[in-house]
Amino acid sequence: MKTNSPVINGSVFSLWPLGRTLAIVGVSLVVLLVIVEPEASLGLGVVERTLFWTVNIGMALSVFYAASLFLLPRFLHHLPAWLALLLAGIAGAALLAPFAYLVEQVQPASWHMPDDGDALDRFKALGTWQGVLAKFLEAGPQLLLLWMAINLPFVYGRFAVKTSPDGSAQTQGTREEDLRKDEAGSYAEEARKDFLSELPEALGTNVLAISSDLHYLHVHTDQGHCMILGSLQRANDALGDTGMRVHRAHWVARRAIVKIVKDGQQWSCLLTNGLKIPISRRNKSTVAGWFGHSTKITPVKDTKRGAA
C-alpha cells in the first residue's frame, strides 16, 4: 500500500484553482519581464516587449496546461508524485521546443537576439533539429523551474481538518475500521484501499466529494479536505458504485447528497458538509433517480416547476 501523499489546504498557492493560477502567473510574468527588460527583449519598445513576452509566456504555459491534462495523469499511475511532476515538466519543455523554434523563424527580425557566437548559437545554425534541441537547452531549465515552483505548494503539504466549536479536532474510528465499512461495489477492494491510502489519516476515509483541478484532486471527507495528485477517472474507478461523476469535473458520494437544487438552468447537489456541486444535464436524471433508492435522501420541490 502506498504511503500518504503530500496534500495542501485549498488549492495551488492556497488561493486559486490551478487553471486560474497558470493565467495569473502568466500575466504576472509578462508584466514583470516587460518592466525588467531582460536580454531577450533588450532594445524593444514597450508594445513590442509586451507582445514578445505574451507570445512566449503564453506558449509555455499552454504547453504545461496540456502536460497537466494528458501526460501527468499517466505518470501518476506508475511513479512517485515528485518524479511524475519532474518528468511532466521535462516533457512539457521538450514539447515546447519545436513550437518555440517555429515562432522564432516567423517572428519580426527586431525580436531576434544577436548571436553571441557561442557553442549553442553555432550548433543552432547547423539545421532544424539542432535548432529545436538548442531551444530546449536554452529554455528548458527555466521552464522546469517555473513548473516546479507552480507545484511547490503540493510539495509543501498541508491539509484542513474540521474542528468542533471548542477548537479540538473531531475524532472517528481507526483507518482499518473505516475501510471495513466499505460499500461493496463492482471494483476491487484493493483499488479502493490504494486510493484512500493517499489521504491523510486525520481526514478518514468517508469521502463525500472529489473535484478535479487539472492534475490535482480536491478531496472532501466528513473530517475536512485536502488536495492530492491524481485523476478523477481513477478516483471514480476506485470508489466504485458508492457514488458517481455527476459532472465532468466532480464526483459525489451517493449518501452525501442532502437534496438537489436548481438555480436558473443549473442543477446542483447540496451535500451534508454544505458543498454545492454542479450536475451536468446528462447526469441530472440519474442523480434525481437516487432519491427513489435511498431513504436517507429527501427530494426537494421547486416551487415554480414542481418536484425536482
PDB file of C-alpha atoms in Angstrom:
ATOM      1  CA  MET A   1       0.000   0.000   0.000  1.00  0.00           C
ATOM      2  CA  LYS A   2       1.225   3.459  -0.833  1.00  0.00           C
ATOM      3  CA  THR A   3       2.298   5.943   1.790  1.00  0.00           C
ATOM      4  CA  ASN A   4       0.342   9.148   2.307  1.00  0.00           C
ATOM      5  CA  SER A   5       0.840  11.723  -0.438  1.00  0.00           C
ATOM      6  CA  PRO A   6       1.550  15.376   0.362  1.00  0.00           C
ATOM      7  CA  VAL A   7      -1.611  17.474   0.419  1.00  0.00           C
ATOM      8  CA  ILE A   8      -2.465  21.135   0.698  1.00  0.00           C
ATOM      9  CA  ASN A   9      -5.296  23.172   2.065  1.00  0.00           C
ATOM     10  CA  GLY A  10      -7.469  24.678  -0.634  1.00  0.00           C
ATOM     11  CA  SER A  11      -5.661  24.878  -3.946  1.00  0.00           C
ATOM     12  CA  VAL A  12      -2.443  25.838  -5.635  1.00  0.00           C
ATOM     13  CA  PHE A  13      -0.872  28.742  -3.715  1.00  0.00           C
ATOM     14  CA  SER A  14      -3.789  28.019  -1.305  1.00  0.00           C
ATOM     15  CA  LEU A  15      -5.703  30.680  -3.248  1.00  0.00           C
ATOM     16  CA  TRP A  16      -6.832  29.666  -6.730  1.00  0.00           C
ATOM     17  CA  PRO A  17      -7.538  26.563  -8.823  1.00  0.00           C
ATOM     18  CA  LEU A  18      -4.581  25.506 -10.954  1.00  0.00           C
ATOM     19  CA  GLY A  19      -6.078  26.705 -14.245  1.00  0.00           C
ATOM     20  CA  ARG A  20      -6.559  30.200 -12.821  1.00  0.00           C
ATOM     21  CA  THR A  21      -3.131  30.033 -11.197  1.00  0.00           C
ATOM     22  CA  LEU A  22      -1.475  29.489 -14.584  1.00  0.00           C
ATOM     23  CA  ALA A  23      -3.289  32.513 -16.019  1.00  0.00           C
ATOM     24  CA  ILE A  24      -2.323  34.724 -13.063  1.00  0.00           C
ATOM     25  CA  VAL A  25       1.286  33.513 -13.212  1.00  0.00           C
ATOM     26  CA  GLY A  26       1.358  34.237 -16.954  1.00  0.00           C
ATOM     27  CA  VAL A  27       0.071  37.801 -16.633  1.00  0.00           C
ATOM     28  CA  SER A  28       2.410  38.482 -13.699  1.00  0.00           C
ATOM     29  CA  LEU A  29       5.436  37.201 -15.608  1.00  0.00           C
ATOM     30  CA  VAL A  30       4.610  39.261 -18.695  1.00  0.00           C
ATOM     31  CA  VAL A  31       4.288  42.451 -16.626  1.00  0.00           C
ATOM     32  CA  LEU A  32       7.499  41.710 -14.721  1.00  0.00           C
ATOM     33  CA  LEU A  33       9.553  40.929 -17.830  1.00  0.00           C
ATOM     34  CA  VAL A  34       8.252  43.996 -19.673  1.00  0.00           C
ATOM     35  CA  ILE A  35       9.377  46.165 -16.745  1.00  0.00           C
ATOM     36  CA  VAL A  36      12.713  44.433 -16.122  1.00  0.00           C
ATOM     37  CA  GLU A  37      13.545  44.183 -19.852  1.00  0.00           C
ATOM     38  CA  PRO A  38      15.906  41.165 -19.809  1.00  0.00           C
ATOM     39  CA  GLU A  39      18.410  40.500 -22.577  1.00  0.00           C
ATOM     40  CA  ALA A  40      15.969  38.508 -24.747  1.00  0.00           C
ATOM     41  CA  SER A  41      13.815  41.637 -25.329  1.00  0.00           C
ATOM     42  CA  LEU A  42      16.521  44.267 -24.914  1.00  0.00           C
ATOM     43  CA  GLY A  43      16.011  47.245 -27.222  1.00  0.00           C
ATOM     44  CA  LEU A  44      12.342  46.567 -27.984  1.00  0.00           C
ATOM     45  CA  GLY A  45       9.678  49.164 -27.288  1.00  0.00           C
ATOM     46  CA  VAL A  46       7.070  48.650 -24.591  1.00  0.00           C
ATOM     47  CA  VAL A  47       4.441  47.378 -27.041  1.00  0.00           C
ATOM     48  CA  GLU A  48       6.890  45.024 -28.756  1.00  0.00           C
ATOM     49  CA  ARG A  49       8.175  43.756 -25.419  1.00  0.00           C
ATOM     50  CA  THR A  50       4.622  43.101 -24.264  1.00  0.00           C
ATOM     51  CA  LEU A  51       3.800  41.164 -27.436  1.00  0.00           C
ATOM     52  CA  PHE A  52       7.108  39.286 -27.304  1.00  0.00           C
ATOM     53  CA  TRP A  53       6.635  38.053 -23.732  1.00  0.00           C
ATOM     54  CA  THR A  54       2.900  37.433 -24.142  1.00  0.00           C
ATOM     55  CA  VAL A  55       3.612  35.080 -27.038  1.00  0.00           C
ATOM     56  CA  ASN A  56       6.460  33.270 -25.315  1.00  0.00           C
ATOM     57  CA  ILE A  57       4.958  33.017 -21.825  1.00  0.00           C
ATOM     58  CA  GLY A  58       1.523  32.148 -23.209  1.00  0.00           C
ATOM     59  CA  MET A  59       3.007  29.401 -25.345  1.00  0.00           C
ATOM     60  CA  ALA A  60       4.964  27.954 -22.414  1.00  0.00           C
ATOM     61  CA  LEU A  61       2.002  27.900 -20.017  1.00  0.00           C
ATOM     62  CA  SER A  62      -0.268  26.413 -22.706  1.00  0.00           C
ATOM     63  CA  VAL A  63       2.141  23.519 -23.131  1.00  0.00           C
ATOM     64  CA  PHE A  64       2.268  22.978 -19.365  1.00  0.00           C
ATOM     65  CA  TYR A  65      -1.531  23.059 -19.272  1.00  0.00           C
ATOM     66  CA  ALA A  66      -1.580  20.326 -21.913  1.00  0.00           C
ATOM     67  CA  ALA A  67       1.032  18.331 -19.977  1.00  0.00           C
ATOM     68  CA  SER A  68      -1.174  18.578 -16.883  1.00  0.00           C
ATOM     69  CA  LEU A  69      -4.165  17.191 -18.744  1.00  0.00           C
ATOM     70  CA  PHE A  70      -2.640  14.487 -20.895  1.00  0.00           C
ATOM     71  CA  LEU A  71       0.805  13.489 -19.617  1.00  0.00           C
ATOM     72  CA  LEU A  72       0.867  13.792 -15.847  1.00  0.00           C
ATOM     73  CA  PRO A  73      -2.166  11.564 -15.136  1.00  0.00           C
ATOM     74  CA  ARG A  74      -0.400   8.693 -16.932  1.00  0.00           C
ATOM     75  CA  PHE A  75       2.831   9.199 -14.982  1.00  0.00           C
ATOM     76  CA  LEU A  76       0.966   9.291 -11.670  1.00  0.00           C
ATOM     77  CA  HIS A  77      -0.255   5.712 -12.045  1.00  0.00           C
ATOM     78  CA  HIS A  78       3.285   4.328 -12.073  1.00  0.00           C
ATOM     79  CA  LEU A  79       5.670   6.797 -10.394  1.00  0.00           C
ATOM     80  CA  PRO A  80       6.116   8.716  -7.127  1.00  0.00           C
ATOM     81  CA  ALA A  81       4.401  12.117  -7.194  1.00  0.00           C
ATOM     82  CA  TRP A  82       7.611  14.203  -7.219  1.00  0.00           C
ATOM     83  CA  LEU A  83       9.089  12.158 -10.086  1.00  0.00           C
ATOM     84  CA  ALA A  84       5.831  12.357 -12.056  1.00  0.00           C
ATOM     85  CA  LEU A  85       5.862  16.153 -11.681  1.00  0.00           C
ATOM     86  CA  LEU A  86       9.500  16.346 -12.770  1.00  0.00           C
ATOM     87  CA  LEU A  87       9.012  14.147 -15.843  1.00  0.00           C
ATOM     88  CA  ALA A  88       5.865  16.020 -16.852  1.00  0.00           C
ATOM     89  CA  GLY A  89       7.826  19.288 -16.618  1.00  0.00           C
ATOM     90  CA  ILE A  90      10.638  17.912 -18.768  1.00  0.00           C
ATOM     91  CA  ALA A  91       8.141  16.535 -21.283  1.00  0.00           C
ATOM     92  CA  GLY A  92       6.388  19.916 -21.394  1.00  0.00           C
ATOM     93  CA  ALA A  93       9.671  21.729 -22.027  1.00  0.00           C
ATOM     94  CA  ALA A  94      10.545  19.235 -24.776  1.00  0.00           C
ATOM     95  CA  LEU A  95       7.102  19.657 -26.353  1.00  0.00           C
ATOM     96  CA  LEU A  96       7.513  23.432 -26.324  1.00  0.00           C
ATOM     97  CA  ALA A  97      10.892  23.423 -28.087  1.00  0.00           C
ATOM     98  CA  PRO A  98       9.668  22.834 -31.688  1.00  0.00           C
ATOM     99  CA  PHE A  99       6.896  25.431 -31.278  1.00  0.00           C
ATOM    100  CA  ALA A 100       9.351  27.965 -29.860  1.00  0.00           C
ATOM    101  CA  TYR A 101      11.747  27.287 -32.753  1.00  0.00           C
ATOM    102  CA  LEU A 102       8.951  27.742 -35.301  1.00  0.00           C
ATOM    103  CA  VAL A 103       7.821  31.020 -33.719  1.00  0.00           C
ATOM    104  CA  GLU A 104      11.405  32.259 -33.759  1.00  0.00           C
ATOM    105  CA  GLN A 105      11.594  31.636 -37.512  1.00  0.00           C
ATOM    106  CA  VAL A 106       8.486  33.719 -38.290  1.00  0.00           C
ATOM    107  CA  GLN A 107       8.723  36.472 -35.715  1.00  0.00           C
ATOM    108  CA  PRO A 108       9.848  40.001 -36.731  1.00  0.00           C
ATOM    109  CA  ALA A 109      13.576  40.455 -37.224  1.00  0.00           C
ATOM    110  CA  SER A 110      13.653  43.082 -34.480  1.00  0.00           C
ATOM    111  CA  TRP A 111      12.673  40.398 -31.961  1.00  0.00           C
ATOM    112  CA  HIS A 112      15.739  38.283 -32.657  1.00  0.00           C
ATOM    113  CA  MET A 113      18.639  38.365 -30.235  1.00  0.00           C
ATOM    114  CA  PRO A 114      22.021  38.912 -31.876  1.00  0.00           C
ATOM    115  CA  ASP A 115      24.104  35.734 -31.924  1.00  0.00           C
ATOM    116  CA  ASP A 116      26.939  35.759 -29.418  1.00  0.00           C
ATOM    117  CA  GLY A 117      28.882  33.214 -31.413  1.00  0.00           C
ATOM    118  CA  ASP A 118      28.897  30.761 -28.527  1.00  0.00           C
ATOM    119  CA  ALA A 119      28.749  26.990 -28.967  1.00  0.00           C
ATOM    120  CA  LEU A 120      24.942  26.850 -28.668  1.00  0.00           C
ATOM    121  CA  ASP A 121      24.449  29.512 -31.356  1.00  0.00           C
ATOM    122  CA  ARG A 122      26.815  27.673 -33.692  1.00  0.00           C
ATOM    123  CA  PHE A 123      25.003  24.408 -33.013  1.00  0.00           C
ATOM    124  CA  LYS A 124      21.611  26.050 -33.676  1.00  0.00           C
ATOM    125  CA  ALA A 125      22.800  27.252 -37.083  1.00  0.00           C
ATOM    126  CA  LEU A 126      23.533  23.699 -38.265  1.00  0.00           C
ATOM    127  CA  GLY A 127      19.911  22.818 -39.071  1.00  0.00           C
ATOM    128  CA  THR A 128      16.317  22.430 -37.936  1.00  0.00           C
ATOM    129  CA  TRP A 129      16.649  19.610 -35.423  1.00  0.00           C
ATOM    130  CA  GLN A 130      19.755  21.272 -33.999  1.00  0.00           C
ATOM    131  CA  GLY A 131      17.770  24.497 -33.621  1.00  0.00           C
ATOM    132  CA  VAL A 132      14.944  22.684 -31.809  1.00  0.00           C
ATOM    133  CA  LEU A 133      17.392  20.969 -29.462  1.00  0.00           C
ATOM    134  CA  ALA A 134      19.145  24.272 -28.807  1.00  0.00           C
ATOM    135  CA  LYS A 135      15.784  25.836 -27.906  1.00  0.00           C
ATOM    136  CA  PHE A 136      15.173  23.054 -25.412  1.00  0.00           C
ATOM    137  CA  LEU A 137      18.607  23.534 -23.848  1.00  0.00           C
ATOM    138  CA  GLU A 138      18.132  27.314 -23.695  1.00  0.00           C
ATOM    139  CA  ALA A 139      14.643  27.447 -22.203  1.00  0.00           C
ATOM    140  CA  GLY A 140      14.248  24.029 -20.597  1.00  0.00           C
ATOM    141  CA  PRO A 141      15.885  24.741 -17.215  1.00  0.00           C
ATOM    142  CA  GLN A 142      13.944  27.989 -16.665  1.00  0.00           C
ATOM    143  CA  LEU A 143      10.654  26.384 -17.707  1.00  0.00           C
ATOM    144  CA  LEU A 144      11.238  23.382 -15.466  1.00  0.00           C
ATOM    145  CA  LEU A 145      11.987  25.712 -12.554  1.00  0.00           C
ATOM    146  CA  LEU A 146       8.749  27.615 -13.225  1.00  0.00           C
ATOM    147  CA  TRP A 147       6.761  24.369 -13.425  1.00  0.00           C
ATOM    148  CA  MET A 148       8.106  23.081 -10.129  1.00  0.00           C
ATOM    149  CA  ALA A 149       7.535  26.484  -8.488  1.00  0.00           C
ATOM    150  CA  ILE A 150       3.866  26.425  -9.530  1.00  0.00           C
ATOM    151  CA  ASN A 151       3.544  22.969  -7.970  1.00  0.00           C
ATOM    152  CA  LEU A 152       5.621  23.834  -4.906  1.00  0.00           C
ATOM    153  CA  PRO A 153       2.597  24.153  -2.578  1.00  0.00           C
ATOM    154  CA  PHE A 154       1.867  20.478  -3.236  1.00  0.00           C
ATOM    155  CA  VAL A 155       5.342  19.530  -2.041  1.00  0.00           C
ATOM    156  CA  TYR A 156       4.895  21.810   0.987  1.00  0.00           C
ATOM    157  CA  GLY A 157       1.951  19.679   2.053  1.00  0.00           C
ATOM    158  CA  ARG A 158      -0.879  20.857   4.300  1.00  0.00           C
ATOM    159  CA  PHE A 159      -4.466  19.761   4.815  1.00  0.00           C
ATOM    160  CA  ALA A 160      -7.509  21.116   6.613  1.00  0.00           C
ATOM    161  CA  VAL A 161      -9.356  19.216   9.349  1.00  0.00           C
ATOM    162  CA  LYS A 162     -12.792  20.182  10.608  1.00  0.00           C
ATOM    163  CA  THR A 163     -12.834  21.261  14.221  1.00  0.00           C
ATOM    164  CA  SER A 164     -15.513  21.233  16.881  1.00  0.00           C
ATOM    165  CA  PRO A 165     -16.731  24.516  18.464  1.00  0.00           C
ATOM    166  CA  ASP A 166     -14.105  24.267  21.204  1.00  0.00           C
ATOM    167  CA  GLY A 167     -11.367  24.094  18.577  1.00  0.00           C
ATOM    168  CA  SER A 168     -10.409  20.452  19.037  1.00  0.00           C
ATOM    169  CA  ALA A 169     -10.210  18.140  16.061  1.00  0.00           C
ATOM    170  CA  GLN A 170     -13.155  15.804  15.517  1.00  0.00           C
ATOM    171  CA  THR A 171     -12.418  12.146  16.096  1.00  0.00           C
ATOM    172  CA  GLN A 172     -13.517   8.992  14.329  1.00  0.00           C
ATOM    173  CA  GLY A 173     -12.670   5.307  14.204  1.00  0.00           C
ATOM    174  CA  THR A 174      -9.372   3.894  13.064  1.00  0.00           C
ATOM    175  CA  ARG A 175      -8.455   3.772   9.425  1.00  0.00           C
ATOM    176  CA  GLU A 176      -8.837  -0.007   9.358  1.00  0.00           C
ATOM    177  CA  GLU A 177     -12.355   0.229  10.789  1.00  0.00           C
ATOM    178  CA  ASP A 178     -13.316   2.787   8.164  1.00  0.00           C
ATOM    179  CA  LEU A 179     -12.059   0.544   5.391  1.00  0.00           C
ATOM    180  CA  ARG A 180     -14.102  -2.379   6.722  1.00  0.00           C
ATOM    181  CA  LYS A 181     -17.234  -0.254   6.324  1.00  0.00           C
ATOM    182  CA  ASP A 182     -16.712  -0.039   2.592  1.00  0.00           C
ATOM    183  CA  GLU A 183     -19.846  -0.311   0.466  1.00  0.00           C
ATOM    184  CA  ALA A 184     -19.179  -3.273  -1.789  1.00  0.00           C
ATOM    185  CA  GLY A 185     -19.097  -2.309  -5.458  1.00  0.00           C
ATOM    186  CA  SER A 186     -18.024  -3.731  -8.772  1.00  0.00           C
ATOM    187  CA  TYR A 187     -14.423  -2.591  -8.278  1.00  0.00           C
ATOM    188  CA  ALA A 188     -11.758  -4.435  -6.288  1.00  0.00           C
ATOM    189  CA  GLU A 189     -11.362  -3.566  -2.605  1.00  0.00           C
ATOM    190  CA  GLU A 190      -7.625  -3.261  -3.124  1.00  0.00           C
ATOM    191  CA  ALA A 191      -8.092  -0.412  -5.619  1.00  0.00           C
ATOM    192  CA  ARG A 192     -10.267   1.465  -3.143  1.00  0.00           C
ATOM    193  CA  LYS A 193      -7.790   0.963  -0.311  1.00  0.00           C
ATOM    194  CA  ASP A 194      -4.975   2.091  -2.569  1.00  0.00           C
ATOM    195  CA  PHE A 195      -6.760   5.358  -3.370  1.00  0.00           C
ATOM    196  CA  LEU A 196      -7.857   6.008   0.222  1.00  0.00           C
ATOM    197  CA  SER A 197      -4.331   5.358   1.495  1.00  0.00           C
ATOM    198  CA  GLU A 198      -3.244   8.573  -0.248  1.00  0.00           C
ATOM    199  CA  LEU A 199      -5.439  10.675   2.044  1.00  0.00           C
ATOM    200  CA  PRO A 200      -4.127  11.949   5.395  1.00  0.00           C
ATOM    201  CA  GLU A 201      -5.244   9.662   8.212  1.00  0.00           C
ATOM    202  CA  ALA A 202      -6.756  12.638  10.067  1.00  0.00           C
ATOM    203  CA  LEU A 203      -9.306  13.054   7.269  1.00  0.00           C
ATOM    204  CA  GLY A 204     -10.556   9.467   7.490  1.00  0.00           C
ATOM    205  CA  THR A 205     -11.985   7.562   4.541  1.00  0.00           C
ATOM    206  CA  ASN A 206     -15.585   8.770   4.351  1.00  0.00           C
ATOM    207  CA  VAL A 207     -15.193  10.617   1.023  1.00  0.00           C
ATOM    208  CA  LEU A 208     -18.093  12.963   0.268  1.00  0.00           C
ATOM    209  CA  ALA A 209     -16.952  14.696  -2.904  1.00  0.00           C
ATOM    210  CA  ILE A 210     -13.978  14.970  -5.244  1.00  0.00           C
ATOM    211  CA  SER A 211     -13.332  17.783  -7.727  1.00  0.00           C
ATOM    212  CA  SER A 212     -10.636  17.760 -10.387  1.00  0.00           C
ATOM    213  CA  ASP A 213      -8.265  20.675 -10.979  1.00  0.00           C
ATOM    214  CA  LEU A 214      -6.064  19.636 -13.912  1.00  0.00           C
ATOM    215  CA  HIS A 215      -3.701  17.069 -12.369  1.00  0.00           C
ATOM    216  CA  TYR A 216      -4.903  17.684  -8.806  1.00  0.00           C
ATOM    217  CA  LEU A 217      -7.916  16.354  -6.925  1.00  0.00           C
ATOM    218  CA  HIS A 218      -9.714  18.290  -4.195  1.00  0.00           C
ATOM    219  CA  VAL A 219     -10.951  15.551  -1.857  1.00  0.00           C
ATOM    220  CA  HIS A 220     -13.615  16.357   0.751  1.00  0.00           C
ATOM    221  CA  THR A 221     -14.388  13.989   3.622  1.00  0.00           C
ATOM    222  CA  ASP A 222     -16.621  14.423   6.661  1.00  0.00           C
ATOM    223  CA  GLN A 223     -13.481  15.438   8.599  1.00  0.00           C
ATOM    224  CA  GLY A 224     -12.081  18.094   6.271  1.00  0.00           C
ATOM    225  CA  HIS A 225     -10.479  18.431   2.860  1.00  0.00           C
ATOM    226  CA  CYS A 226      -7.154  18.063   1.098  1.00  0.00           C
ATOM    227  CA  MET A 227      -5.580  18.183  -2.324  1.00  0.00           C
ATOM    228  CA  ILE A 228      -3.669  15.287  -3.898  1.00  0.00           C
ATOM    229  CA  LEU A 229      -2.200  14.493  -7.275  1.00  0.00           C
ATOM    230  CA  GLY A 230      -4.390  12.212  -9.359  1.00  0.00           C
ATOM    231  CA  SER A 231      -7.085  11.848 -11.991  1.00  0.00           C
ATOM    232  CA  LEU A 232     -10.826  11.940 -11.385  1.00  0.00           C
ATOM    233  CA  GLN A 233     -11.288   8.839 -13.537  1.00  0.00           C
ATOM    234  CA  ARG A 234      -9.002   6.839 -11.278  1.00  0.00           C
ATOM    235  CA  ALA A 235     -10.878   8.064  -8.189  1.00  0.00           C
ATOM    236  CA  ASN A 236     -14.208   7.179  -9.795  1.00  0.00           C
ATOM    237  CA  ASP A 237     -12.973   3.677 -10.653  1.00  0.00           C
ATOM    238  CA  ALA A 238     -11.536   3.130  -7.184  1.00  0.00           C
ATOM    239  CA  LEU A 239     -14.654   4.202  -5.279  1.00  0.00           C
ATOM    240  CA  GLY A 240     -16.996   2.170  -7.440  1.00  0.00           C
ATOM    241  CA  ASP A 241     -20.753   2.471  -7.069  1.00  0.00           C
ATOM    242  CA  THR A 242     -20.601   4.389  -3.778  1.00  0.00           C
ATOM    243  CA  GLY A 243     -21.048   7.477  -5.946  1.00  0.00           C
ATOM    244  CA  MET A 244     -20.615   8.798  -9.460  1.00  0.00           C
ATOM    245  CA  ARG A 245     -19.274  11.607 -11.598  1.00  0.00           C
ATOM    246  CA  VAL A 246     -22.206  13.992 -11.612  1.00  0.00           C
ATOM    247  CA  HIS A 247     -20.200  16.413 -13.742  1.00  0.00           C
ATOM    248  CA  ARG A 248     -17.098  16.231 -15.917  1.00  0.00           C
ATOM    249  CA  ALA A 249     -15.037  17.683 -13.070  1.00  0.00           C
ATOM    250  CA  HIS A 250     -16.931  16.437  -9.996  1.00  0.00           C
ATOM    251  CA  TRP A 251     -17.626  13.139  -8.199  1.00  0.00           C
ATOM    252  CA  VAL A 252     -20.025  12.840  -5.251  1.00  0.00           C
ATOM    253  CA  ALA A 253     -20.883  10.046  -2.841  1.00  0.00           C
ATOM    254  CA  ARG A 254     -24.500   8.988  -3.069  1.00  0.00           C
ATOM    255  CA  ARG A 255     -25.040   9.021   0.700  1.00  0.00           C
ATOM    256  CA  ALA A 256     -23.594  12.565   0.959  1.00  0.00           C
ATOM    257  CA  ILE A 257     -26.403  14.209  -1.025  1.00  0.00           C
ATOM    258  CA  VAL A 258     -28.977  16.025   1.074  1.00  0.00           C
ATOM    259  CA  LYS A 259     -31.015  17.394  -1.823  1.00  0.00           C
ATOM    260  CA  ILE A 260     -30.780  18.614  -5.373  1.00  0.00           C
ATOM    261  CA  VAL A 261     -31.442  22.275  -6.079  1.00  0.00           C
ATOM    262  CA  LYS A 262     -31.911  24.377  -9.183  1.00  0.00           C
ATOM    263  CA  ASP A 263     -30.515  27.858  -9.721  1.00  0.00           C
ATOM    264  CA  GLY A 264     -31.634  29.165 -13.099  1.00  0.00           C
ATOM    265  CA  GLN A 265     -30.700  26.443 -15.580  1.00  0.00           C
ATOM    266  CA  GLN A 266     -28.055  24.869 -13.318  1.00  0.00           C
ATOM    267  CA  TRP A 267     -28.875  21.827 -11.199  1.00  0.00           C
ATOM    268  CA  SER A 268     -26.642  21.118  -8.196  1.00  0.00           C
ATOM    269  CA  CYS A 269     -26.213  18.620  -5.348  1.00  0.00           C
ATOM    270  CA  LEU A 270     -26.254  20.016  -1.834  1.00  0.00           C
ATOM    271  CA  LEU A 271     -24.073  17.793   0.353  1.00  0.00           C
ATOM    272  CA  THR A 272     -24.028  17.037   4.065  1.00  0.00           C
ATOM    273  CA  ASN A 273     -20.923  19.200   4.535  1.00  0.00           C
ATOM    274  CA  GLY A 274     -22.551  22.228   2.871  1.00  0.00           C
ATOM    275  CA  LEU A 275     -20.826  21.876  -0.500  1.00  0.00           C
ATOM    276  CA  LYS A 276     -22.838  22.664  -3.613  1.00  0.00           C
ATOM    277  CA  ILE A 277     -21.693  20.522  -6.546  1.00  0.00           C
ATOM    278  CA  PRO A 278     -22.956  21.191 -10.114  1.00  0.00           C
ATOM    279  CA  ILE A 279     -24.742  18.424 -12.010  1.00  0.00           C
ATOM    280  CA  SER A 280     -24.402  18.150 -15.774  1.00  0.00           C
ATOM    281  CA  ARG A 281     -27.576  17.933 -17.829  1.00  0.00           C
ATOM    282  CA  ARG A 282     -26.649  14.421 -18.923  1.00  0.00           C
ATOM    283  CA  ASN A 283     -26.482  13.188 -15.325  1.00  0.00           C
ATOM    284  CA  LYS A 284     -29.439  15.101 -13.854  1.00  0.00           C
ATOM    285  CA  SER A 285     -31.955  12.272 -14.300  1.00  0.00           C
ATOM    286  CA  THR A 286     -29.552   9.709 -12.841  1.00  0.00           C
ATOM    287  CA  VAL A 287     -28.885  11.776  -9.736  1.00  0.00           C
ATOM    288  CA  ALA A 288     -32.588  12.530  -9.323  1.00  0.00           C
ATOM    289  CA  GLY A 289     -33.242   8.795  -9.597  1.00  0.00           C
ATOM    290  CA  TRP A 290     -31.144   8.155  -6.498  1.00  0.00           C
ATOM    291  CA  PHE A 291     -33.907   9.722  -4.434  1.00  0.00           C
ATOM    292  CA  GLY A 292     -36.061   6.728  -5.189  1.00  0.00           C
ATOM    293  CA  HIS A 293     -33.477   4.270  -3.922  1.00  0.00           C
ATOM    294  CA  SER A 294     -32.372   5.785  -0.607  1.00  0.00           C
ATOM    295  CA  THR A 295     -34.410   6.583   2.473  1.00  0.00           C
ATOM    296  CA  LYS A 296     -31.623   8.909   3.647  1.00  0.00           C
ATOM    297  CA  ILE A 297     -32.223  11.406   0.850  1.00  0.00           C
ATOM    298  CA  THR A 298     -35.256  13.655   0.688  1.00  0.00           C
ATOM    299  CA  PRO A 299     -36.201  15.224  -2.659  1.00  0.00           C
ATOM    300  CA  VAL A 300     -36.647  18.986  -2.802  1.00  0.00           C
ATOM    301  CA  LYS A 301     -39.538  20.624  -4.612  1.00  0.00           C
ATOM    302  CA  ASP A 302     -39.085  23.600  -6.872  1.00  0.00           C
ATOM    303  CA  THR A 303     -41.949  25.960  -6.014  1.00  0.00           C
ATOM    304  CA  LYS A 304     -42.200  27.166  -9.597  1.00  0.00           C
ATOM    305  CA  ARG A 305     -41.720  23.998 -11.588  1.00  0.00           C
ATOM    306  CA  GLY A 306     -42.870  21.212  -9.319  1.00  0.00           C
ATOM    307  CA  ALA A 307     -40.837  18.337  -7.922  1.00  0.00           C
ATOM    308  CA  ALA A 308     -37.097  18.250  -8.524  1.00  0.00           C
TER     309      ALA A 308
END
